[in-house]
Amino acid sequence: MSTGRKVDFWFDFASTYSYLAAARIFPLGPEEAADFRWRPMLFGAILREQGYTTSPFNTQPAKGRHMWRDVERRAAGLGIRVRRPETFPQGSLQAARVMLVGLEEGWANGFAMAVFASEFQHGLDIESPEVIAACVDLAGGNGAAAMSRGASAAIKERLRIETATATAAGVFGAPTFVVDGELFWGDDRLDEAMAWRRGDHPLQIARQGR
Amino acid sequence: MSTGRKVDFWFDFASTYSYLAAARIFPLGPEEAADFRWRPMLFGAILREQGYTTSPFNTQPAKGRHMWRDVERRAAGLGIRVRRPETFPQGSLQAARVMLVGLEEGWANGFAMAVFASEFQHGLDIESPEVIAACVDLAGGNGAAAMSRGASAAIKERLRIETATATAAGVFGAPTFVVDGELFWGDDRLDEAMAWRRGDHPLQIARQGR
């Protein structure tokens, strides 16, 4: 049920763990789902601010190997299908901009799920305008019109602002959940973020008991 | 119960998440506990090989802030006490060397738990020889003798070999669990590593079903 407490779900379309989180949030019942704000960001820009030029999964081969195996193991536990795309990470700029159009027009969450599935279930290239336009159509928007709006100066600027907002909120990884200023990093913290939203996280309970 | 499958528990005494893992493994029943091999390593040396000069929790302030809050939240959920020491990260070289003495003499696991508790429950300095010697005594060894053996060339060399063994096994973070060559990074993957040890991890089951 809706608690009135909103959860900011910061994600990047290039991120495998963002996909795992999206695939769990998307099928929530309507009242719970309504508490989630899907907020695309450019995690690459945040990484660059931290001094990285590419994904640590690429610069640290052992970490990269573990990530793919970990995603495979977690996906099996969560009942989520996953397939490794040929290119990783993929550029998420175009998809993130079109997502902002979808947030204004009301088809954003379905679009996001279609993009993640295209990339991590079907191995498609989300840098392809055709793939992104098809995802818009699938979600109930107008693909051609959304691609055009997504390339506007206003949307470009809005994505920069959103990414800066994420950084200012303390976001340093994807996905991140923020509830009442409480920040949870990683798909594997979704259950804790949900508990915080309900008010029954063990740390909240421990403090009430004092 | 013991499955005969061994779990290599690679840890670093400087690591908060290694503490959380140790605090969960230590109280396991004797048969389960017997399947765990506590293996100290110098994670700092592994980080340096990856090009880092200090902990990412220090170089990325947002990541460091999240880590402490995350540890506090997880500790509340697991019923583990945690307190932030004044110095972080602390040098773990001395404790790791003495741990190797303990592995030969049979008091290693109790020593490890005493060191972690000194550091992360009582805020003590594990770079202090007095603290480490006291932990040996507490675990049933001879503090003075163990400190002396821990400073020997043979033990120093053995720790270097252990750390190189960890790297060769694919370890890039602490703690890491390795079961039958399957590598799990992070305290939050302990349950999955335990499942793999039993043979009932969802990915193992999915593959048997094929």
CSV table of C-alpha atoms in Angstrom, one decimal:
chain,number,residue,atom,x,y,z
A,1,MET,CA,0.0,0.0,0.0
A,2,SER,CA,1.0,3.6,-0.5
A,3,THR,CA,2.7,5.1,2.6
A,4,GLY,CA,2.9,8.7,1.2
A,5,ARG,CA,6.7,8.4,1.6
A,6,LYS,CA,8.3,8.7,-1.8
A,7,VAL,CA,11.3,6.7,-3.0
A,8,ASP,CA,13.6,8.3,-5.5
A,9,PHE,CA,14.8,5.5,-7.7
A,10,TRP,CA,18.0,6.9,-9.3
A,11,PHE,CA,19.2,4.7,-12.2
A,12,ASP,CA,21.2,4.6,-15.3
A,13,PHE,CA,20.2,2.7,-18.4
A,14,ALA,CA,23.8,1.4,-18.8
A,15,SER,CA,23.7,-0.3,-15.4
A,16,THR,CA,23.1,-4.0,-14.9
A,17,TYR,CA,22.1,-3.6,-11.3
A,18,SER,CA,19.7,-0.8,-12.3
A,19,TYR,CA,18.0,-3.3,-14.5
A,20,LEU,CA,17.7,-5.8,-11.7
A,21,ALA,CA,16.1,-3.1,-9.5
A,22,ALA,CA,13.8,-1.9,-12.3
A,23,ALA,CA,12.6,-5.4,-13.0
A,24,ARG,CA,11.6,-5.8,-9.3
A,25,ILE,CA,10.0,-2.3,-8.9
A,26,PHE,CA,8.0,-2.4,-12.2
A,27,PRO,CA,5.7,-5.3,-11.2
A,28,LEU,CA,4.9,-3.9,-7.8
A,29,GLY,CA,1.2,-3.3,-7.2
A,30,PRO,CA,-0.1,0.1,-8.2
A,31,GLU,CA,-0.2,1.6,-4.7
A,32,GLU,CA,3.4,0.6,-3.9
A,33,ALA,CA,4.6,1.4,-7.4
A,34,ALA,CA,3.1,4.9,-7.1
A,35,ASP,CA,5.6,5.7,-4.3
A,36,PHE,CA,8.5,5.3,-6.6
A,37,ARG,CA,9.9,8.2,-8.7
A,38,TRP,CA,11.9,6.8,-11.6
A,39,ARG,CA,14.7,9.2,-12.1
A,40,PRO,CA,17.2,8.7,-14.9
A,41,MET,CA,20.7,10.1,-14.5
A,42,LEU,CA,24.0,10.0,-16.3
A,43,PHE,CA,26.1,7.9,-14.0
A,44,GLY,CA,29.0,8.3,-16.4
A,45,ALA,CA,29.1,12.0,-15.6
A,46,ILE,CA,29.1,11.2,-11.9
A,47,LEU,CA,32.0,8.7,-12.4
A,48,ARG,CA,34.0,11.3,-14.3
A,49,GLU,CA,33.5,13.8,-11.5
A,50,GLN,CA,35.0,11.1,-9.2
A,51,GLY,CA,38.0,10.8,-11.5
A,52,TYR,CA,37.1,7.7,-13.4
A,53,THR,CA,37.2,7.6,-17.2
A,54,THR,CA,35.2,4.4,-17.7
A,55,SER,CA,33.3,1.8,-15.6
A,56,PRO,CA,35.3,0.2,-12.8
A,57,PHE,CA,33.9,-3.1,-14.2
A,58,ASN,CA,36.1,-2.5,-17.2
A,59,THR,CA,39.2,-1.1,-15.5
A,60,GLN,CA,39.2,-3.9,-12.9
A,61,PRO,CA,38.8,-7.2,-14.8
A,62,ALA,CA,38.3,-9.3,-11.6
A,63,LYS,CA,35.5,-6.9,-10.5
A,64,GLY,CA,33.9,-7.0,-13.9
A,65,ARG,CA,34.0,-10.8,-14.1
A,66,HIS,CA,32.4,-11.0,-10.6
A,67,MET,CA,29.7,-8.5,-11.6
A,68,TRP,CA,28.4,-10.5,-14.5
A,69,ARG,CA,28.4,-13.8,-12.5
A,70,ASP,CA,26.8,-12.0,-9.6
A,71,VAL,CA,24.1,-10.6,-11.8
A,72,GLU,CA,23.5,-14.0,-13.3
A,73,ARG,CA,23.2,-15.6,-9.8
A,74,ARG,CA,20.9,-12.8,-8.4
A,75,ALA,CA,18.7,-12.9,-11.5
A,76,ALA,CA,18.2,-16.7,-11.0
A,77,GLY,CA,17.2,-16.0,-7.4
A,78,LEU,CA,14.8,-13.2,-8.4
A,79,GLY,CA,13.3,-15.0,-11.4
A,80,ILE,CA,14.6,-12.3,-13.8
A,81,ARG,CA,16.0,-13.2,-17.2
A,82,VAL,CA,19.3,-11.7,-18.1
A,83,ARG,CA,21.6,-11.9,-21.1
A,84,ARG,CA,25.0,-10.2,-21.5
A,85,PRO,CA,24.9,-7.7,-24.4
A,86,GLU,CA,27.8,-7.6,-26.8
A,87,THR,CA,28.7,-4.0,-25.8
A,88,PHE,CA,29.1,-3.0,-22.2
A,89,PRO,CA,28.6,-0.4,-20.9
A,90,GLN,CA,26.3,1.1,-23.5
A,91,GLY,CA,25.8,4.8,-23.9
A,92,SER,CA,22.7,5.7,-22.0
A,93,LEU,CA,22.4,9.4,-22.9
A,94,GLN,CA,19.7,9.1,-25.6
A,95,ALA,CA,17.6,6.7,-23.5
A,96,ALA,CA,17.8,9.0,-20.5
A,97,ARG,CA,16.7,12.1,-22.4
A,98,VAL,CA,13.7,10.2,-23.9
A,99,MET,CA,12.9,8.9,-20.4
A,100,LEU,CA,12.5,12.6,-19.3
A,101,VAL,CA,10.0,13.1,-22.2
A,102,GLY,CA,8.1,10.0,-21.0
A,103,LEU,CA,7.9,11.4,-17.5
A,104,GLU,CA,6.2,14.5,-18.9
A,105,GLU,CA,3.9,12.5,-21.2
A,106,GLY,CA,3.1,9.6,-18.9
A,107,TRP,CA,4.7,6.6,-20.5
A,108,ALA,CA,8.0,6.7,-18.7
A,109,ASN,CA,8.0,3.5,-16.6
A,110,GLY,CA,6.9,1.2,-19.4
A,111,PHE,CA,9.5,2.8,-21.6
A,112,ALA,CA,12.2,2.3,-19.0
A,113,MET,CA,11.3,-1.4,-18.6
A,114,ALA,CA,11.3,-1.8,-22.4
A,115,VAL,CA,14.7,-0.3,-22.7
A,116,PHE,CA,16.2,-2.4,-19.9
A,117,ALA,CA,14.6,-5.6,-21.4
A,118,SER,CA,15.9,-4.7,-24.9
A,119,GLU,CA,19.4,-4.3,-23.5
A,120,PHE,CA,19.8,-7.0,-20.9
A,121,GLN,CA,17.3,-9.6,-22.0
A,122,HIS,CA,17.5,-9.3,-25.8
A,123,GLY,CA,21.1,-8.0,-26.1
A,124,LEU,CA,20.0,-5.0,-28.3
A,125,ASP,CA,21.9,-1.8,-28.7
A,126,ILE,CA,20.2,1.1,-26.8
A,127,GLU,CA,22.4,3.6,-28.6
A,128,SER,CA,20.3,2.8,-31.7
A,129,PRO,CA,17.6,5.4,-32.3
A,130,GLU,CA,15.3,2.7,-33.8
A,131,VAL,CA,15.5,0.6,-30.6
A,132,ILE,CA,14.7,3.6,-28.4
A,133,ALA,CA,11.8,4.8,-30.7
A,134,ALA,CA,10.4,1.3,-30.7
A,135,CYS,CA,10.5,1.3,-26.8
A,136,VAL,CA,8.5,4.5,-26.8
A,137,ASP,CA,5.9,3.1,-29.1
A,138,LEU,CA,5.7,-0.1,-27.0
A,139,ALA,CA,5.1,2.0,-23.9
A,140,GLY,CA,2.2,4.0,-25.5
A,141,GLY,CA,4.1,7.1,-26.7
A,142,ASN,CA,4.9,8.4,-30.1
A,143,GLY,CA,8.4,7.2,-31.0
A,144,ALA,CA,9.3,9.7,-33.7
A,145,ALA,CA,7.9,12.7,-31.7
A,146,ALA,CA,9.6,11.6,-28.5
A,147,MET,CA,13.0,11.2,-30.2
A,148,SER,CA,12.6,14.7,-31.5
A,149,ARG,CA,11.6,16.2,-28.2
A,150,GLY,CA,14.4,14.2,-26.5
A,151,ALA,CA,17.0,16.1,-28.6
A,152,SER,CA,15.7,19.5,-27.6
A,153,ALA,CA,17.8,21.9,-25.6
A,154,ALA,CA,15.2,21.9,-22.8
A,155,ILE,CA,15.4,18.2,-22.2
A,156,LYS,CA,19.2,18.1,-22.5
A,157,GLU,CA,19.4,20.8,-19.8
A,158,ARG,CA,16.9,19.0,-17.6
A,159,LEU,CA,19.0,15.8,-17.7
A,160,ARG,CA,22.1,17.8,-16.6
A,161,ILE,CA,20.1,19.2,-13.7
A,162,GLU,CA,18.7,15.8,-12.7
A,163,THR,CA,22.3,14.4,-12.7
A,164,ALA,CA,23.5,17.3,-10.6
A,165,THR,CA,20.5,16.8,-8.3
A,166,ALA,CA,21.5,13.2,-7.8
A,167,THR,CA,25.1,14.2,-7.0
A,168,ALA,CA,23.9,16.8,-4.5
A,169,ALA,CA,21.7,14.2,-2.8
A,170,GLY,CA,24.8,12.0,-2.3
A,171,VAL,CA,24.4,9.6,-5.1
A,172,PHE,CA,27.7,7.9,-6.1
A,173,GLY,CA,26.5,4.7,-7.7
A,174,ALA,CA,23.6,3.2,-9.7
A,175,PRO,CA,21.0,2.3,-8.7
A,176,THR,CA,20.4,4.4,-5.6
A,177,PHE,CA,17.2,4.7,-3.5
A,178,VAL,CA,16.6,7.8,-1.5
A,179,VAL,CA,13.7,7.8,1.1
A,180,ASP,CA,13.3,10.8,3.4
A,181,GLY,CA,17.0,11.7,2.8
A,182,GLU,CA,18.1,8.1,3.7
A,183,LEU,CA,20.3,6.8,0.9
A,184,PHE,CA,20.5,3.2,-0.1
A,185,TRP,CA,23.0,2.2,-2.8
A,186,GLY,CA,22.6,-0.9,-4.9
A,187,ASP,CA,19.8,-3.2,-6.1
A,188,ASP,CA,20.7,-5.4,-3.1
A,189,ARG,CA,19.4,-2.6,-0.8
A,190,LEU,CA,16.0,-2.4,-2.3
A,191,ASP,CA,14.4,-4.4,0.5
A,192,GLU,CA,15.9,-2.1,3.1
A,193,ALA,CA,14.7,1.0,1.2
A,194,MET,CA,11.2,-0.5,1.1
A,195,ALA,CA,11.3,-1.2,4.8
A,196,TRP,CA,12.5,2.4,5.5
A,197,ARG,CA,9.5,3.6,3.4
A,198,ARG,CA,7.1,1.6,5.5
A,199,GLY,CA,8.9,2.7,8.7
A,200,ASP,CA,9.8,-0.8,9.9
A,201,HIS,CA,13.5,-0.9,9.1
A,202,PRO,CA,15.4,-2.5,12.0
A,203,LEU,CA,17.3,0.7,12.6
A,204,GLN,CA,14.1,2.7,12.7
A,205,ILE,CA,12.6,0.2,15.2
A,206,ALA,CA,15.8,0.2,17.3
A,207,ARG,CA,15.6,4.0,17.6
A,208,GLN,CA,11.9,4.0,18.5
A,209,GLY,CA,12.7,1.5,21.3
A,210,ARG,CA,15.1,3.9,23.0
B,1,MET,CA,25.7,-29.5,9.0
B,2,SER,CA,29.0,-30.0,7.3
B,3,THR,CA,28.7,-30.5,3.5
B,4,GLY,CA,32.4,-31.3,3.0
B,5,ARG,CA,32.4,-28.2,0.7
B,6,LYS,CA,34.9,-25.7,2.1
B,7,VAL,CA,34.3,-21.9,2.0
B,8,ASP,CA,37.4,-19.7,1.8
B,9,PHE,CA,36.5,-16.6,3.8
B,10,TRP,CA,39.0,-14.0,2.7
B,11,PHE,CA,39.0,-10.9,4.9
B,12,ASP,CA,41.0,-7.9,6.0
B,13,PHE,CA,41.0,-6.7,9.6
B,14,ALA,CA,40.6,-3.1,8.4
B,15,SER,CA,37.3,-3.9,6.7
B,16,THR,CA,34.0,-3.0,8.2
B,17,TYR,CA,32.1,-5.5,6.0
B,18,SER,CA,34.6,-8.2,6.9
B,19,TYR,CA,33.6,-7.6,10.5
B,20,LEU,CA,29.9,-8.0,9.7
B,21,ALA,CA,30.7,-11.3,8.0
B,22,ALA,CA,32.9,-12.6,10.8
B,23,ALA,CA,30.3,-11.7,13.3
B,24,ARG,CA,27.8,-13.9,11.4
B,25,ILE,CA,30.2,-16.8,10.7
B,26,PHE,CA,31.7,-17.0,14.1
B,27,PRO,CA,28.5,-18.1,16.0
B,28,LEU,CA,27.6,-20.8,13.4
B,29,GLY,CA,27.2,-24.2,14.8
B,30,PRO,CA,30.4,-26.3,14.9
B,31,GLU,CA,29.7,-28.4,11.8
B,32,GLU,CA,28.8,-25.4,9.6
B,33,ALA,CA,31.7,-23.4,11.1
B,34,ALA,CA,34.1,-26.2,10.3
B,35,ASP,CA,33.5,-25.6,6.6
B,36,PHE,CA,34.9,-22.1,6.8
B,37,ARG,CA,38.5,-21.4,6.3
B,38,TRP,CA,39.3,-17.9,7.8
B,39,ARG,CA,42.0,-16.5,5.5
B,40,PRO,CA,43.5,-13.1,6.3
B,41,MET,CA,44.9,-11.0,3.5
B,42,LEU,CA,46.3,-7.5,3.0
B,43,PHE,CA,43.5,-5.9,1.0
B,44,GLY,CA,45.6,-2.7,0.9
B,45,ALA,CA,48.2,-4.5,-1.2
B,46,ILE,CA,45.4,-5.7,-3.6
B,47,LEU,CA,44.1,-2.1,-3.8
B,48,ARG,CA,47.5,-0.8,-4.6
B,49,GLU,CA,47.8,-3.3,-7.5
B,50,GLN,CA,44.5,-1.9,-8.8
B,51,GLY,CA,46.1,1.6,-8.7
B,52,TYR,CA,44.5,2.9,-5.5
B,53,THR,CA,46.6,4.5,-2.9
B,54,THR,CA,44.0,4.4,-0.1
B,55,SER,CA,40.5,3.2,0.6
B,56,PRO,CA,37.8,4.4,-1.9
B,57,PHE,CA,35.7,5.1,1.2
B,58,ASN,CA,38.2,7.9,1.8
B,59,THR,CA,38.8,9.1,-1.7
B,60,GLN,CA,35.0,9.2,-2.4
B,61,PRO,CA,33.4,11.0,0.5
B,62,ALA,CA,29.8,10.2,-0.6
B,63,LYS,CA,30.7,6.5,-0.8
B,64,GLY,CA,32.4,6.7,2.6
B,65,ARG,CA,29.4,8.3,4.2
B,66,HIS,CA,27.1,5.7,2.7
B,67,MET,CA,29.3,2.9,3.9
B,68,TRP,CA,29.1,3.9,7.6
B,69,ARG,CA,25.4,4.4,7.5
B,70,ASP,CA,24.9,1.2,5.6
B,71,VAL,CA,27.0,-0.7,8.1
B,72,GLU,CA,24.9,0.8,10.9
B,73,ARG,CA,21.7,-0.2,9.2
B,74,ARG,CA,22.8,-3.7,8.4
B,75,ALA,CA,24.2,-4.2,11.9
B,76,ALA,CA,20.8,-3.3,13.3
B,77,GLY,CA,19.2,-5.9,11.1
B,78,LEU,CA,21.7,-8.6,12.0
B,79,GLY,CA,21.7,-7.8,15.7
B,80,ILE,CA,25.4,-6.9,15.6
B,81,ARG,CA,26.9,-4.0,17.6
B,82,VAL,CA,29.0,-1.5,15.7
B,83,ARG,CA,30.9,1.6,16.7
B,84,ARG,CA,32.9,3.8,14.4
B,85,PRO,CA,36.6,3.9,15.5
B,86,GLU,CA,38.4,7.2,15.5
B,87,THR,CA,40.9,6.0,12.8
B,88,PHE,CA,39.7,4.4,9.6
B,89,PRO,CA,41.0,2.4,7.9
B,90,GLN,CA,43.4,1.0,10.5
B,91,GLY,CA,46.6,-0.8,9.5
B,92,SER,CA,45.8,-4.6,9.5
B,93,LEU,CA,49.3,-5.9,8.8
B,94,GLN,CA,50.2,-6.9,12.4
B,95,ALA,CA,46.8,-8.5,13.1
B,96,ALA,CA,47.0,-10.5,9.9
B,97,ARG,CA,50.4,-11.8,10.6
B,98,VAL,CA,49.4,-12.9,14.1
B,99,MET,CA,46.3,-14.5,12.7
B,100,LEU,CA,48.6,-16.8,10.6
B,101,VAL,CA,50.3,-17.8,13.8
B,102,GLY,CA,46.9,-18.5,15.3
B,103,LEU,CA,46.0,-20.7,12.3
B,104,GLU,CA,49.0,-22.8,13.0
B,105,GLU,CA,48.4,-22.9,16.8
B,106,GLY,CA,44.6,-23.4,16.8
B,107,TRP,CA,43.3,-20.2,18.3
B,108,ALA,CA,42.8,-18.2,15.1
B,109,ASN,CA,39.0,-17.7,14.9
B,110,GLY,CA,38.6,-16.5,18.4
B,111,PHE,CA,41.5,-14.2,17.9
B,112,ALA,CA,40.0,-12.8,14.7
B,113,MET,CA,36.7,-12.2,16.5
B,114,ALA,CA,38.4,-10.5,19.4
B,115,VAL,CA,40.3,-8.2,17.0
B,116,PHE,CA,37.2,-7.2,15.1
B,117,ALA,CA,35.3,-6.6,18.3
B,118,SER,CA,38.2,-4.5,19.7
B,119,GLU,CA,38.2,-2.4,16.5
B,120,PHE,CA,34.5,-2.1,15.6
B,121,GLN,CA,32.7,-2.5,18.9
B,122,HIS,CA,35.1,-0.9,21.3
B,123,GLY,CA,36.9,1.6,19.0
B,124,LEU,CA,40.3,0.4,19.9
B,125,ASP,CA,43.5,0.7,17.8
B,126,ILE,CA,44.5,-2.6,16.3
B,127,GLU,CA,47.8,-1.2,15.3
B,128,SER,CA,48.7,-1.3,19.0
B,129,PRO,CA,50.8,-4.4,19.9
B,130,GLU,CA,49.1,-4.4,23.4
B,131,VAL,CA,45.7,-4.7,21.9
B,132,ILE,CA,46.7,-7.5,19.5
B,133,ALA,CA,48.6,-9.4,22.3
B,134,ALA,CA,45.5,-9.1,24.5
B,135,CYS,CA,43.4,-10.6,21.7
B,136,VAL,CA,45.7,-13.6,21.5
B,137,ASP,CA,45.5,-14.2,25.2
B,138,LEU,CA,41.7,-13.9,25.1
B,139,ALA,CA,41.6,-16.5,22.4
B,140,GLY,CA,43.7,-19.0,24.4
B,141,GLY,CA,47.2,-18.3,22.9
B,142,ASN,CA,50.3,-16.8,24.4
B,143,GLY,CA,50.2,-13.1,23.4
B,144,ALA,CA,53.9,-12.4,23.8
B,145,ALA,CA,55.1,-15.5,22.0
B,146,ALA,CA,52.6,-15.0,19.2
B,147,MET,CA,53.7,-11.4,18.7
B,148,SER,CA,57.2,-12.6,18.4
B,149,ARG,CA,56.4,-15.4,15.9
B,150,GLY,CA,54.2,-13.0,14.0
B,151,ALA,CA,57.2,-10.8,13.3
B,152,SER,CA,59.3,-13.7,11.8
B,153,ALA,CA,60.4,-13.8,8.2
B,154,ALA,CA,58.5,-17.0,7.7
B,155,ILE,CA,55.1,-15.5,8.7
B,156,LYS,CA,55.7,-12.3,6.8
B,157,GLU,CA,56.4,-14.4,3.7
B,158,ARG,CA,53.4,-16.5,4.3
B,159,LEU,CA,51.1,-13.5,4.4
B,160,ARG,CA,52.5,-12.2,1.1
B,161,ILE,CA,51.8,-15.6,-0.4
B,162,GLU,CA,48.3,-15.7,1.0
B,163,THR,CA,47.5,-12.3,-0.4
B,164,ALA,CA,48.9,-13.4,-3.8
B,165,THR,CA,46.8,-16.5,-3.6
B,166,ALA,CA,43.7,-14.3,-3.0
B,167,THR,CA,44.5,-12.2,-6.0
B,168,ALA,CA,45.1,-15.3,-8.2
B,169,ALA,CA,41.7,-16.6,-7.1
B,170,GLY,CA,40.0,-13.4,-8.4
B,171,VAL,CA,39.6,-11.6,-5.1
B,172,PHE,CA,39.3,-7.8,-5.5
B,173,GLY,CA,37.4,-6.8,-2.4
B,174,ALA,CA,36.9,-7.8,1.2
B,175,PRO,CA,35.3,-9.9,2.4
B,176,THR,CA,35.1,-12.5,-0.3
B,177,PHE,CA,33.8,-16.1,-0.1
B,178,VAL,CA,35.1,-18.7,-2.5
B,179,VAL,CA,33.3,-22.1,-2.8
B,180,ASP,CA,34.3,-24.6,-5.4
B,181,GLY,CA,35.9,-21.7,-7.4
B,182,GLU,CA,32.6,-19.7,-7.2
B,183,LEU,CA,33.4,-16.2,-5.9
B,184,PHE,CA,31.1,-14.1,-3.8
B,185,TRP,CA,32.1,-10.5,-2.9
B,186,GLY,CA,30.7,-8.8,0.1
B,187,ASP,CA,29.1,-9.6,3.4
B,188,ASP,CA,25.8,-9.2,1.7
B,189,ARG,CA,26.6,-12.3,-0.4
B,190,LEU,CA,27.2,-14.6,2.6
B,191,ASP,CA,23.7,-16.2,2.3
B,192,GLU,CA,24.3,-16.9,-1.3
B,193,ALA,CA,27.7,-18.4,-0.6
B,194,MET,CA,26.1,-20.6,2.1
B,195,ALA,CA,23.5,-21.7,-0.4
B,196,TRP,CA,26.2,-22.6,-2.9
B,197,ARG,CA,28.0,-24.6,-0.3
B,198,ARG,CA,24.8,-26.6,0.3
B,199,GLY,CA,24.2,-26.9,-3.4
B,200,ASP,CA,20.8,-25.2,-3.3
B,201,HIS,CA,21.6,-21.8,-4.8
B,202,PRO,CA,18.9,-20.8,-7.3
B,203,LEU,CA,21.4,-20.8,-10.1
B,204,GLN,CA,22.5,-24.4,-9.2
B,205,ILE,CA,18.9,-25.5,-9.1
B,206,ALA,CA,18.1,-23.8,-12.4
B,207,ARG,CA,21.0,-25.6,-14.1
B,208,GLN,CA,20.0,-29.0,-12.6
B,209,GLY,CA,16.5,-28.5,-14.0
B,210,ARG,CA,17.8,-28.2,-17.6
